[in-house]
PDB file of C-alpha atoms in Angstrom:
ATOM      1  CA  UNK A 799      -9.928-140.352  42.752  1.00  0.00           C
ATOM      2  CA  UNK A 800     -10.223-138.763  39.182  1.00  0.00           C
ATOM      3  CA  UNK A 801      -9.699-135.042  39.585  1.00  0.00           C
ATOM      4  CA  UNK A 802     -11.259-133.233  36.645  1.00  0.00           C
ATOM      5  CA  UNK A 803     -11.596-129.527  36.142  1.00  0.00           C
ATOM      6  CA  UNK A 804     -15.244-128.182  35.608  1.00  0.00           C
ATOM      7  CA  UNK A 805     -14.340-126.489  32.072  1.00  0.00           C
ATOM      8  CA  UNK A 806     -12.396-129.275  30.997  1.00  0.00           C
ATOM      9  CA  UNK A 807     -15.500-131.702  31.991  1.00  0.00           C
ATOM     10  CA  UNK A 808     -17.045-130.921  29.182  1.00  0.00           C
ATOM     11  CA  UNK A 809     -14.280-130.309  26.491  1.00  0.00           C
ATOM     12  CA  UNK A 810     -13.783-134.248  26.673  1.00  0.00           C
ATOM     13  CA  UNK A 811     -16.697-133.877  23.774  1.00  0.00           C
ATOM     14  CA  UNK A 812     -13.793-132.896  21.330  1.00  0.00           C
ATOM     15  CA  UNK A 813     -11.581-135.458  21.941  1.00  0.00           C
ATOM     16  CA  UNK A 814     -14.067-138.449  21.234  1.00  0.00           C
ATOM     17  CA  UNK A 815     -13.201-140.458  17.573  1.00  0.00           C
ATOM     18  CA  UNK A 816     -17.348-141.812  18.722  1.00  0.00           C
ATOM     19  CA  UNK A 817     -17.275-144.505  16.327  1.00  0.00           C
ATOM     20  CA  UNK A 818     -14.375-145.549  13.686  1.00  0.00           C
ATOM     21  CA  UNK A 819     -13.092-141.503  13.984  1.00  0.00           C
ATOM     22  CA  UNK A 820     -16.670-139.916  13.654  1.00  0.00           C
ATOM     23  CA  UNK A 821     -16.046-136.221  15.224  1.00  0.00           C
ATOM     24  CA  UNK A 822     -19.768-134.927  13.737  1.00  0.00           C
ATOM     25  CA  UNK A 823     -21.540-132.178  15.329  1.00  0.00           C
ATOM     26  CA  UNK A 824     -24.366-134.718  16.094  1.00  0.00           C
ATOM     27  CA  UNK A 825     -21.720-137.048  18.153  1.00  0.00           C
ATOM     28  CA  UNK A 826     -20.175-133.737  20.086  1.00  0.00           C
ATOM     29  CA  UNK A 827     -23.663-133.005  21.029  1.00  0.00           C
ATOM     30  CA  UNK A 828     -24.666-136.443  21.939  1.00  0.00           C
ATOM     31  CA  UNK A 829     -21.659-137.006  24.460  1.00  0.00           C
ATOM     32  CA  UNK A 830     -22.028-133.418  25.483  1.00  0.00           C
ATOM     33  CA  UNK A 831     -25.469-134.545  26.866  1.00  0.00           C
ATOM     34  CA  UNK A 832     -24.211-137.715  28.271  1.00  0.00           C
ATOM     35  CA  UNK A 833     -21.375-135.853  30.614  1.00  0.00           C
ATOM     36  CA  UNK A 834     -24.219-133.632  31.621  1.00  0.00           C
ATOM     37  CA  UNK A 835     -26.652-136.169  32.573  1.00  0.00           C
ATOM     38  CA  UNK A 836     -23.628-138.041  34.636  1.00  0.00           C
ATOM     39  CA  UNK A 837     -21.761-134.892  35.548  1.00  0.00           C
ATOM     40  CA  UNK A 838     -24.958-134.135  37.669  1.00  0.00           C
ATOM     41  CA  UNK A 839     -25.617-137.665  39.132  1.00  0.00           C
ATOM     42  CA  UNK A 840     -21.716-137.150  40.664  1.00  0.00           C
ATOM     43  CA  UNK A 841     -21.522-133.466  41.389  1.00  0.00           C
ATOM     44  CA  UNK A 842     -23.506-133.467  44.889  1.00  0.00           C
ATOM     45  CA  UNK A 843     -20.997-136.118  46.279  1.00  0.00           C
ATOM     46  CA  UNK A 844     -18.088-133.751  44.401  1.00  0.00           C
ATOM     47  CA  UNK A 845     -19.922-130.738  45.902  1.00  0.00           C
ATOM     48  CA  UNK A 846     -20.058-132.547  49.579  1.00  0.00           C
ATOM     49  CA  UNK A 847     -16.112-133.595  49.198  1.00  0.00           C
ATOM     50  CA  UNK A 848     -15.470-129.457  48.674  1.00  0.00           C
ATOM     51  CA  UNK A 849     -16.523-128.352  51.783  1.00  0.00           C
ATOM     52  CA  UNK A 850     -14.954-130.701  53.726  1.00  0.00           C
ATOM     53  CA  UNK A 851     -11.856-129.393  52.251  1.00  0.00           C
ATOM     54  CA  UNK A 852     -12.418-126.185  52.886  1.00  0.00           C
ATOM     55  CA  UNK A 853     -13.836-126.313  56.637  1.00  0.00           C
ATOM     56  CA  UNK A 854     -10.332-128.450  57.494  1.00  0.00           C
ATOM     57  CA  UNK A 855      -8.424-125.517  55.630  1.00  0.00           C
ATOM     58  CA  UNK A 856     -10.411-122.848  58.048  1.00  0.00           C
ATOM     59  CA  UNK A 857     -10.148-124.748  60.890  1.00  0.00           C
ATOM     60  CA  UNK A 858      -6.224-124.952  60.441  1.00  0.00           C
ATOM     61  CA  UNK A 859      -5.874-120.873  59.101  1.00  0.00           C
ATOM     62  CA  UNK A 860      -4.431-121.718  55.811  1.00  0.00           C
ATOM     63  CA  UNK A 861      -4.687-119.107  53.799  1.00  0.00           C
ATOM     64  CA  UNK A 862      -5.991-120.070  50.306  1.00  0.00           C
ATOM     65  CA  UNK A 863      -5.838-118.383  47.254  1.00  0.00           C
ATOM     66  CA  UNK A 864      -8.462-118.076  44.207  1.00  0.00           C
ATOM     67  CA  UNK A 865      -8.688-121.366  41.973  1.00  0.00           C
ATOM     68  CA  UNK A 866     -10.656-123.531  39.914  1.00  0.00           C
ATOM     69  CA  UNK A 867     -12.837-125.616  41.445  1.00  0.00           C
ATOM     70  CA  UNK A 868     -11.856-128.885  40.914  1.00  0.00           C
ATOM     71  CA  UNK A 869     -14.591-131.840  40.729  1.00  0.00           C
ATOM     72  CA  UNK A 870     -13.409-135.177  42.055  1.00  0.00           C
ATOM     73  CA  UNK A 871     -15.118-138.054  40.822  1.00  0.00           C
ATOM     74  CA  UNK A 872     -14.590-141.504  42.026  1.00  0.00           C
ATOM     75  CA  UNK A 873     -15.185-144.774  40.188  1.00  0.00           C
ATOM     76  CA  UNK A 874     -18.750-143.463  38.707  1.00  0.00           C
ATOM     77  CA  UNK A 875     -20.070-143.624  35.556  1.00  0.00           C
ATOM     78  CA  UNK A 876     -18.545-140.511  34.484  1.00  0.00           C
ATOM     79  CA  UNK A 877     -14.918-142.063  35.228  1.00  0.00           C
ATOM     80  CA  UNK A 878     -15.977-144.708  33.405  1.00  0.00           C
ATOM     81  CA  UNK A 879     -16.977-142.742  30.069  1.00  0.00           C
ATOM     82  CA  UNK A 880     -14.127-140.749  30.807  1.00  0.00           C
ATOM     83  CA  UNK A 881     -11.755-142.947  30.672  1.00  0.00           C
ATOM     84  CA  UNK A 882     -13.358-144.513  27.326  1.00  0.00           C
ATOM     85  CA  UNK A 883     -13.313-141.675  25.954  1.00  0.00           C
ATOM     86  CA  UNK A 884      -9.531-141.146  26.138  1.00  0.00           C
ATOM     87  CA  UNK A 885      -8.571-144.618  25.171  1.00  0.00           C
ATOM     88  CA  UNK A 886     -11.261-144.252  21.986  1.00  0.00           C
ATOM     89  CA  UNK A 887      -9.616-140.857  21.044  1.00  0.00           C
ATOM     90  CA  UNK A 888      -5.970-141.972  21.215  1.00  0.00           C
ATOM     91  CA  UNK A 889      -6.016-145.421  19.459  1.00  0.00           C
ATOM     92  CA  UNK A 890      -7.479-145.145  16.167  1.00  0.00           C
ATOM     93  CA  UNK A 891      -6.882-149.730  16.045  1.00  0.00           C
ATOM     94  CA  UNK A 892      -9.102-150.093  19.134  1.00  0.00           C
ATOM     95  CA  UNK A 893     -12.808-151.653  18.081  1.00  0.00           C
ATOM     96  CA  UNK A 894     -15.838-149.432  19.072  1.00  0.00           C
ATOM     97  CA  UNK A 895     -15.688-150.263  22.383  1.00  0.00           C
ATOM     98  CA  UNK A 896     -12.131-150.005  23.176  1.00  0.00           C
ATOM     99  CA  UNK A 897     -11.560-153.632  24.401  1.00  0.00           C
ATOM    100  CA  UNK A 898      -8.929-154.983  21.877  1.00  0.00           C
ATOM    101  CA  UNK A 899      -7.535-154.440  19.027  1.00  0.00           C
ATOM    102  CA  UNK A 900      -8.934-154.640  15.456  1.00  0.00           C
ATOM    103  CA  UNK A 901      -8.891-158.410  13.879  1.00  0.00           C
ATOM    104  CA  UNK A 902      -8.500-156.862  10.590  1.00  0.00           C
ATOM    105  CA  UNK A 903      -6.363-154.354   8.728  1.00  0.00           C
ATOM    106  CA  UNK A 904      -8.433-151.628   7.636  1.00  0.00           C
ATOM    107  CA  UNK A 905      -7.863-148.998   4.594  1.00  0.00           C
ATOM    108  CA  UNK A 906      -9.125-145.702   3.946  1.00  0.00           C
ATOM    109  CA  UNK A 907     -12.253-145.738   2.429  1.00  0.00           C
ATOM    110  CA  UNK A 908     -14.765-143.009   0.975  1.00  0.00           C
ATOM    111  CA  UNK A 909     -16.413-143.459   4.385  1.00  0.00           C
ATOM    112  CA  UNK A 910     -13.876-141.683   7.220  1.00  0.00           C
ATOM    113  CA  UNK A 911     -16.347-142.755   9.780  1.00  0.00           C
ATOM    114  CA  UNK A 912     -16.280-146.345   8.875  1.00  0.00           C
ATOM    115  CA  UNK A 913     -14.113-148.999   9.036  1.00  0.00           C
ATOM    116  CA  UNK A 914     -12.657-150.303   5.400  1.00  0.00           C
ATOM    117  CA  UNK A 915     -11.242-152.976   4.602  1.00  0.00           C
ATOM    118  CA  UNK A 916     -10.176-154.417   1.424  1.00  0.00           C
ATOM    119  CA  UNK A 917     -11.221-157.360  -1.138  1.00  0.00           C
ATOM    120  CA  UNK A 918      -8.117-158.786  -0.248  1.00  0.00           C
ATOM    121  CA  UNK A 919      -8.869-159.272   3.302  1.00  0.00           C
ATOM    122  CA  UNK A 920     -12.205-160.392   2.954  1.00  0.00           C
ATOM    123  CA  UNK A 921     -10.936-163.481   0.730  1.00  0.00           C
ATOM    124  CA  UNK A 922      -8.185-163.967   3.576  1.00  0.00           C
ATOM    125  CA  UNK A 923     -10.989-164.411   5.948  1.00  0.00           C
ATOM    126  CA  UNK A 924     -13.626-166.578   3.718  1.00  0.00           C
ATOM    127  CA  UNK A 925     -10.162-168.957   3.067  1.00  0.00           C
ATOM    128  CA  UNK A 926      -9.444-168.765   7.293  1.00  0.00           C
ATOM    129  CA  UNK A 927      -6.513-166.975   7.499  1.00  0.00           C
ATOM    130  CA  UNK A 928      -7.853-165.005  10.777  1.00  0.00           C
ATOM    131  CA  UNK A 929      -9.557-167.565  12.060  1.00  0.00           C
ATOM    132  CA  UNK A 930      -7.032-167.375  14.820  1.00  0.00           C
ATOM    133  CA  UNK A 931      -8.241-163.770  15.490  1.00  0.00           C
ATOM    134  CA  UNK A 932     -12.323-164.494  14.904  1.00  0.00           C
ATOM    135  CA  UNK A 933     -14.752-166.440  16.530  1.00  0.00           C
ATOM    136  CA  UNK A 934     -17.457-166.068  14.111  1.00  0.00           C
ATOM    137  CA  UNK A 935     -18.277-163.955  11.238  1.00  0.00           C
ATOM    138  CA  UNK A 936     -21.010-162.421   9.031  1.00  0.00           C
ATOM    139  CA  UNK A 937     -20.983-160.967   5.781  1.00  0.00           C
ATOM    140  CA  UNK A 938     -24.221-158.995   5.145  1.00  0.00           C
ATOM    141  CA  UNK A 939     -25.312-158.327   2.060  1.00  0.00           C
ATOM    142  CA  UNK A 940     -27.892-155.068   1.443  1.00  0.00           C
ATOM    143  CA  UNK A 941     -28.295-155.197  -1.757  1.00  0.00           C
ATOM    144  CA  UNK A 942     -32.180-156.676  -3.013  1.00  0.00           C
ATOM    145  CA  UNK A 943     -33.255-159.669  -3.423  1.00  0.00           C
ATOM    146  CA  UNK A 944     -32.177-160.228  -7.292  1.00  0.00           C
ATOM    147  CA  UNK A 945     -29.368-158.979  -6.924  1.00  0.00           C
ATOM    148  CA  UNK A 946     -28.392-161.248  -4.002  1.00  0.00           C
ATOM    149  CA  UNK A 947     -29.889-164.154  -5.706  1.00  0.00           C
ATOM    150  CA  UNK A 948     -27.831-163.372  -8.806  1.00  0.00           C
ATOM    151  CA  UNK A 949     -24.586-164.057  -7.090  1.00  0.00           C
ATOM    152  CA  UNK A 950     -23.336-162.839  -4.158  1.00  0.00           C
ATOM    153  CA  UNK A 951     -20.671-163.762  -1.375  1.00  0.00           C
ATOM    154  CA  UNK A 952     -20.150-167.046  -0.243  1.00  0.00           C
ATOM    155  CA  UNK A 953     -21.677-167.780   3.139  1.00  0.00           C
ATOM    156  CA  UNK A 954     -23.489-163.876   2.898  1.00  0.00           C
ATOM    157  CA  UNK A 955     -26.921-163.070   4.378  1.00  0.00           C
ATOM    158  CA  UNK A 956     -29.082-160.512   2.945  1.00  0.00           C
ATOM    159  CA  UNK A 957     -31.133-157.973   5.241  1.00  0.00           C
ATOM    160  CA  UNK A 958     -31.545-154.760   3.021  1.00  0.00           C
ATOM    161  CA  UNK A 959     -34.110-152.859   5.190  1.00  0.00           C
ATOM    162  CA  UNK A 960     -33.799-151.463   8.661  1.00  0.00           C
ATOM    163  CA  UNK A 961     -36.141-154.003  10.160  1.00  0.00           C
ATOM    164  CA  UNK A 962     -34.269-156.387   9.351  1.00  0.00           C
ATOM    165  CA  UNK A 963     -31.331-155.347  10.411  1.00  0.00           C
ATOM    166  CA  UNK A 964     -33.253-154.362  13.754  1.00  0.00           C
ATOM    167  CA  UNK A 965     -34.332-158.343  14.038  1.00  0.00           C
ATOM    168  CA  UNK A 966     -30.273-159.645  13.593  1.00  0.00           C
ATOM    169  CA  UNK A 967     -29.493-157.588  16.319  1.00  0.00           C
ATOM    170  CA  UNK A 968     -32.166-158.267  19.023  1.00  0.00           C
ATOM    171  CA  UNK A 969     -31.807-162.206  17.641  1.00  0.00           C
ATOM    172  CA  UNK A 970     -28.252-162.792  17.662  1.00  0.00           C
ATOM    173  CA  UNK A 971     -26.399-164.043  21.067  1.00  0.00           C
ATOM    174  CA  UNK A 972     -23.578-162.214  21.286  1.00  0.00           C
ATOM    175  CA  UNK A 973     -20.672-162.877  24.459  1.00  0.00           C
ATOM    176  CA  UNK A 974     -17.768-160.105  25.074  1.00  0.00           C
ATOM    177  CA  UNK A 975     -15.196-163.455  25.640  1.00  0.00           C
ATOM    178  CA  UNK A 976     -16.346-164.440  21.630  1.00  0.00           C
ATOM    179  CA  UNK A 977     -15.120-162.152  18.606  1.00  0.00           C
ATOM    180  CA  UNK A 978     -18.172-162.386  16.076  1.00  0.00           C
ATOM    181  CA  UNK A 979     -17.033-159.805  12.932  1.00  0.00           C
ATOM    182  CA  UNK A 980     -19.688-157.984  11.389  1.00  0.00           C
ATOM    183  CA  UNK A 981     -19.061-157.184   7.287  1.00  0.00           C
ATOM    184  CA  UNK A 982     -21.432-154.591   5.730  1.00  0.00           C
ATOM    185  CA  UNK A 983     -21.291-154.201   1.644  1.00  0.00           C
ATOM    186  CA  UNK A 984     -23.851-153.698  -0.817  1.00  0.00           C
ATOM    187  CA  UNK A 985     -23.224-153.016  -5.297  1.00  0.00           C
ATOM    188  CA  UNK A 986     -20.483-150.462  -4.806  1.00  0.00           C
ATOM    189  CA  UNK A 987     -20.544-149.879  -0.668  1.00  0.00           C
ATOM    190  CA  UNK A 988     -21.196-146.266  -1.474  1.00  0.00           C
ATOM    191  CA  UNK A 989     -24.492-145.747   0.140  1.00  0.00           C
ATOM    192  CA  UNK A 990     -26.842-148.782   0.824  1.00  0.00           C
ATOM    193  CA  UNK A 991     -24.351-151.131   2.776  1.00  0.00           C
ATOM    194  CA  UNK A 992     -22.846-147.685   4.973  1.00  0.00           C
ATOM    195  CA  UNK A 993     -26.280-146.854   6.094  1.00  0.00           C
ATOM    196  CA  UNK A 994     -26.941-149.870   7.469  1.00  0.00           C
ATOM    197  CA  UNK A 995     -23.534-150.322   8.812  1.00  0.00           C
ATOM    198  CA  UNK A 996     -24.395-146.888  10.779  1.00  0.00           C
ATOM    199  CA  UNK A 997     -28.210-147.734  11.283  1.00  0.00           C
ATOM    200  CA  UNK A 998     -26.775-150.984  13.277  1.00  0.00           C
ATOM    201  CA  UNK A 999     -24.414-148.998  15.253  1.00  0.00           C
ATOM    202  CA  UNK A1000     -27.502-146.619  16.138  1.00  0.00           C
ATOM    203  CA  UNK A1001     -29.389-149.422  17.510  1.00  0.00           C
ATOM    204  CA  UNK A1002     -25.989-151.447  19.483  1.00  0.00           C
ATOM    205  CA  UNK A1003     -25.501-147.498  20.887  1.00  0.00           C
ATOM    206  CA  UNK A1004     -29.296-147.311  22.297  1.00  0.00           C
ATOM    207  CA  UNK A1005     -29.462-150.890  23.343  1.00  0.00           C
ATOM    208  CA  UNK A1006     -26.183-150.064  25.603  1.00  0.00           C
ATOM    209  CA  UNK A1007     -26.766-146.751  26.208  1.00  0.00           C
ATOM    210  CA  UNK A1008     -26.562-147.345  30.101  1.00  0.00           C
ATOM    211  CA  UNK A1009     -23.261-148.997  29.812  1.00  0.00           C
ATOM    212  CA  UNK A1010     -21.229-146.854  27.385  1.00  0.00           C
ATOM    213  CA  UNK A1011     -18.845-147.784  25.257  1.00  0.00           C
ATOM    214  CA  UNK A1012     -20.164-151.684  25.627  1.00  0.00           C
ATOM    215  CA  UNK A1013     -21.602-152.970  22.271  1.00  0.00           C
ATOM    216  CA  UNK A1014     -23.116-156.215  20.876  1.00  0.00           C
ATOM    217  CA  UNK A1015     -21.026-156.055  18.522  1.00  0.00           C
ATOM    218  CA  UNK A1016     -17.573-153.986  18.249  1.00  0.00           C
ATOM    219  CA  UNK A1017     -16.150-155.165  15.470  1.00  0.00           C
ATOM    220  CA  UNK A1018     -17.963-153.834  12.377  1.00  0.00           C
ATOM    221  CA  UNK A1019     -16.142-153.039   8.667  1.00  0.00           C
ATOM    222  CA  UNK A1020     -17.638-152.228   5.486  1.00  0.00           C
ATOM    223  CA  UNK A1021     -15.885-154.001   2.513  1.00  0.00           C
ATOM    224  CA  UNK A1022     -14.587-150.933   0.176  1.00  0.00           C
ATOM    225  CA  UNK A1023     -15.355-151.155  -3.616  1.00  0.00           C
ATOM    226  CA  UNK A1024     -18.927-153.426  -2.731  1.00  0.00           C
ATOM    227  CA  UNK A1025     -19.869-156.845  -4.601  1.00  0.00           C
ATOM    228  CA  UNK A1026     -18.703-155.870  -7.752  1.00  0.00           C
ATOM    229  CA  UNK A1027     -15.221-154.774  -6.681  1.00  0.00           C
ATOM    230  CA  UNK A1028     -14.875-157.893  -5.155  1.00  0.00           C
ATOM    231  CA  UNK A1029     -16.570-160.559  -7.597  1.00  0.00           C
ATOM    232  CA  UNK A1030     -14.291-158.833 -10.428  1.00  0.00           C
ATOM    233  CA  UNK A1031     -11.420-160.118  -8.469  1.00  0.00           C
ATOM    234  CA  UNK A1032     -12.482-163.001  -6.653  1.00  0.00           C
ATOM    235  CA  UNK A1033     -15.486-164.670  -8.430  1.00  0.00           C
ATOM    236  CA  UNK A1034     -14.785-168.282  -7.206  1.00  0.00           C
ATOM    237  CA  UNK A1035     -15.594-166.915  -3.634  1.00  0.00           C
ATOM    238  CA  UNK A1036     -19.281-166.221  -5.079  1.00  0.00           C
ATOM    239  CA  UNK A1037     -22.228-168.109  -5.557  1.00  0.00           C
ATOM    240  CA  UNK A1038     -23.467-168.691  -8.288  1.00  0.00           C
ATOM    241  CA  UNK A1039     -20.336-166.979  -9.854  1.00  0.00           C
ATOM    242  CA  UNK A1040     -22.878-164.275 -11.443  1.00  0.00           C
ATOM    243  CA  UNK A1041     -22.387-160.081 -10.667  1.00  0.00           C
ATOM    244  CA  UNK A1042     -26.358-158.657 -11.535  1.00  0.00           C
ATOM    245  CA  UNK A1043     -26.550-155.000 -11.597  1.00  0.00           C
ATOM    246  CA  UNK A1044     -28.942-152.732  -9.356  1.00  0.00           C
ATOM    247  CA  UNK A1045     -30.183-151.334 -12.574  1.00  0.00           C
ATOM    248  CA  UNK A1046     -30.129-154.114 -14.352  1.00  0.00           C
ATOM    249  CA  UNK A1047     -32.598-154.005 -17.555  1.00  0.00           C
ATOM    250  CA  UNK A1048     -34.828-156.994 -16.820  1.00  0.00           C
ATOM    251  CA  UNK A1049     -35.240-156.337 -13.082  1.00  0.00           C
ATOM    252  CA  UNK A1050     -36.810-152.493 -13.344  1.00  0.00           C
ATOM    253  CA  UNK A1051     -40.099-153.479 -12.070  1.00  0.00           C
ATOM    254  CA  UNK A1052     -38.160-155.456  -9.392  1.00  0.00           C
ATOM    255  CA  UNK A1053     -35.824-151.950  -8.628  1.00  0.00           C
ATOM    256  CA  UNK A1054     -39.189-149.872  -7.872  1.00  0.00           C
ATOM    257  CA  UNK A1055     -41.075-152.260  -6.001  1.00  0.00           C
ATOM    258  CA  UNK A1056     -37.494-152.118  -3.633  1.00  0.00           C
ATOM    259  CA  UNK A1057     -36.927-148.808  -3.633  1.00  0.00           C
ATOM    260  CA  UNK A1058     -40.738-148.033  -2.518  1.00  0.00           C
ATOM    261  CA  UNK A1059     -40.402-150.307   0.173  1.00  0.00           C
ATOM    262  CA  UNK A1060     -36.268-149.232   1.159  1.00  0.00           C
ATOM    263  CA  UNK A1061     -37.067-144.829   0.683  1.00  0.00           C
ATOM    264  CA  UNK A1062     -37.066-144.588   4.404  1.00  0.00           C
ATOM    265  CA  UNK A1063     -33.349-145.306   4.226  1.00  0.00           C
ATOM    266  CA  UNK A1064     -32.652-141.739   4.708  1.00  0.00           C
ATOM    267  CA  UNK A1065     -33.103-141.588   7.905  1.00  0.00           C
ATOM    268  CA  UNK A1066     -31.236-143.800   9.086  1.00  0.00           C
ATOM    269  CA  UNK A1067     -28.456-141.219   8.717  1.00  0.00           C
ATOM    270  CA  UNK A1068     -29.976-138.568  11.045  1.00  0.00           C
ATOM    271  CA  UNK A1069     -29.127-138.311  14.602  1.00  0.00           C
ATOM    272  CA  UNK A1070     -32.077-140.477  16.416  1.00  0.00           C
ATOM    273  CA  UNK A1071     -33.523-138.639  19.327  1.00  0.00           C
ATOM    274  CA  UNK A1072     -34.593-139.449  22.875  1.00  0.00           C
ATOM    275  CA  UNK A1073     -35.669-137.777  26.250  1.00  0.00           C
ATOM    276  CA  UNK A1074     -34.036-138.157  29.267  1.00  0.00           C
ATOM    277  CA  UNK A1075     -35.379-137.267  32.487  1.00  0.00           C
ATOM    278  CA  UNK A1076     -32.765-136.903  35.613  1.00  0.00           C
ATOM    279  CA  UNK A1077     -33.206-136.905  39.754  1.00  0.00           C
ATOM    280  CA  UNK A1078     -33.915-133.836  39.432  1.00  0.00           C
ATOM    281  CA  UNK A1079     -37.097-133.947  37.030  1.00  0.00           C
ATOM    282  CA  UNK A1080     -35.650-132.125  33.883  1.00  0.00           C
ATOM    283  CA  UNK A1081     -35.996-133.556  30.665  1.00  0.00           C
ATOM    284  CA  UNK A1082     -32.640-133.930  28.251  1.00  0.00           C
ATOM    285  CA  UNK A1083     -32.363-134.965  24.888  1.00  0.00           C
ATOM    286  CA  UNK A1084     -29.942-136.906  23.742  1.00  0.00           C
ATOM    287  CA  UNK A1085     -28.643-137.900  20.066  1.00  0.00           C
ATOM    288  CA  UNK A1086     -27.661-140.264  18.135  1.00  0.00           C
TER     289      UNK A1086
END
């Protein structure tokens, strides 16, 4: 049994780190819904379990004083997120979904929601050095086409709209027993290669929304300081060994016809919204 006070039910919201230490308002409100939706799927067994109590303390004339009344919830979905929650909140080196520890050393980066990690450790990885730690990994690349064709990481793929990113989820096989590594960077990883970092932890989140924390895939970092950080220091790890610029001179008409076709980007940042209806007919709306 997991005995949980009412009020403190739904302060677990403040305690969640919901993805690499993300405490936004949008996540609070997100698992606020989620508790509610399960607190009310468990309460009429909790409910059921409280007056049993109480018609055993009548029946033997034990006086009771005034006290909270406590909830108990059994293995249940609530437990469940419950106890995620916790383990989430109190070990920042967990992946997303809490079930090991993070293959890679991470840094602080401009991003405190995201997971950083450093030029340094990518080249460790493209030369094997964790291979002992990871299955499989991918480096995606979200910067356009010419840029991507003008050099970029060795082994990289490029999907630099949301579709696309959509598609190498839904086509991927993924296994929880295999540790496939997902590495996000675009120019400078300042704003292309974090929103679609975020806009594939959007769709893992909805796709396992019934089975919280589980995710495709865990194990996502966005490599600090982008391409050019990293072909500065380590341009034998990129093919061809070229670094073109976004804004590059000869590739202007190239840069519009992208940015038409990428301005939806933007939303990809705001919390995504969705009704919910429970047993008992009303409609919630949860985010993220």
């Amino acid at each position: 049994m997991f005995p949980l006070l009412k009020g403190q039910f739904f302060d677990y919201r403040k305690k969640l780190l919901f993805d690499e230490g993300n405490t936004t308002a949008e996540n609070e409100n997100q698992v606020e819904k989620l508790f509610t939706k399960n607190f009310e799927e468990c309460s009429s067994g909790a409910t059921a379990a409280q007056q049993e109590r109480k018609r055993r303390r009548t029946a033997e004339n034990t006086p009771t004083s005034p006290q909270h009344d406590d909830v108990i919830v059994a293995d249940s979905p609530v437990s469940d997120v419950i106890r995620a929650v916790e383990r989430l909140s109190t070990h920042s080196d967990l992946v997303a979904d809490g079930s090991r520890n993070n293959a890679l050393p991470t840094i602080a980066g401009k991003h405190k929601d995201l997971k950083a990690i450093a030029s340094e450790t990518m080249t460790a990885v493209l030369n094997g050095d964790y291979d002992h730690h990871i299955d499989h990994v991918t480096v995606i690349d979200c910067r356009y086409p010419y840029e991507f064709d003008g050099g970029h990481i060795r082994g990289a793929i490029n999907l630099y709209t949301k579709d696309a990113v959509h598609n190498f989820l839904n086509e991927t096989v993924t296994s929880s027993d295999k540790n496939h590594v997902i590495v996000f960077h675009c120019e400078f990883s300042s704003e292309r290669g974090p929103k679609m970092y975020r806009h594939l932890r959007s769709l893992d989140r909805d796709l396992n929304q019934d089975s919280y924390p589980r995710l495709n895939f865990p194990e996502v970092y966005l490599l600090e300081g982008g391409y050019k950080a990293f072909y500065q220091q380590y341009e034998n790890h990129c093919f061809p060994q070229r670094y073109v610029p976004m804004l590059h001179e000869e590739h202007a008409k190239d840069l519009r016809h992208f940015r038409v076709k990428s301005k939806s980007w933007a939303a990809g940042d705001k919390p995504r919204h969705r009704s919910r209806v429970d047993k008992t007919g009303r409609t919630f709306r949860l985010a993220f």
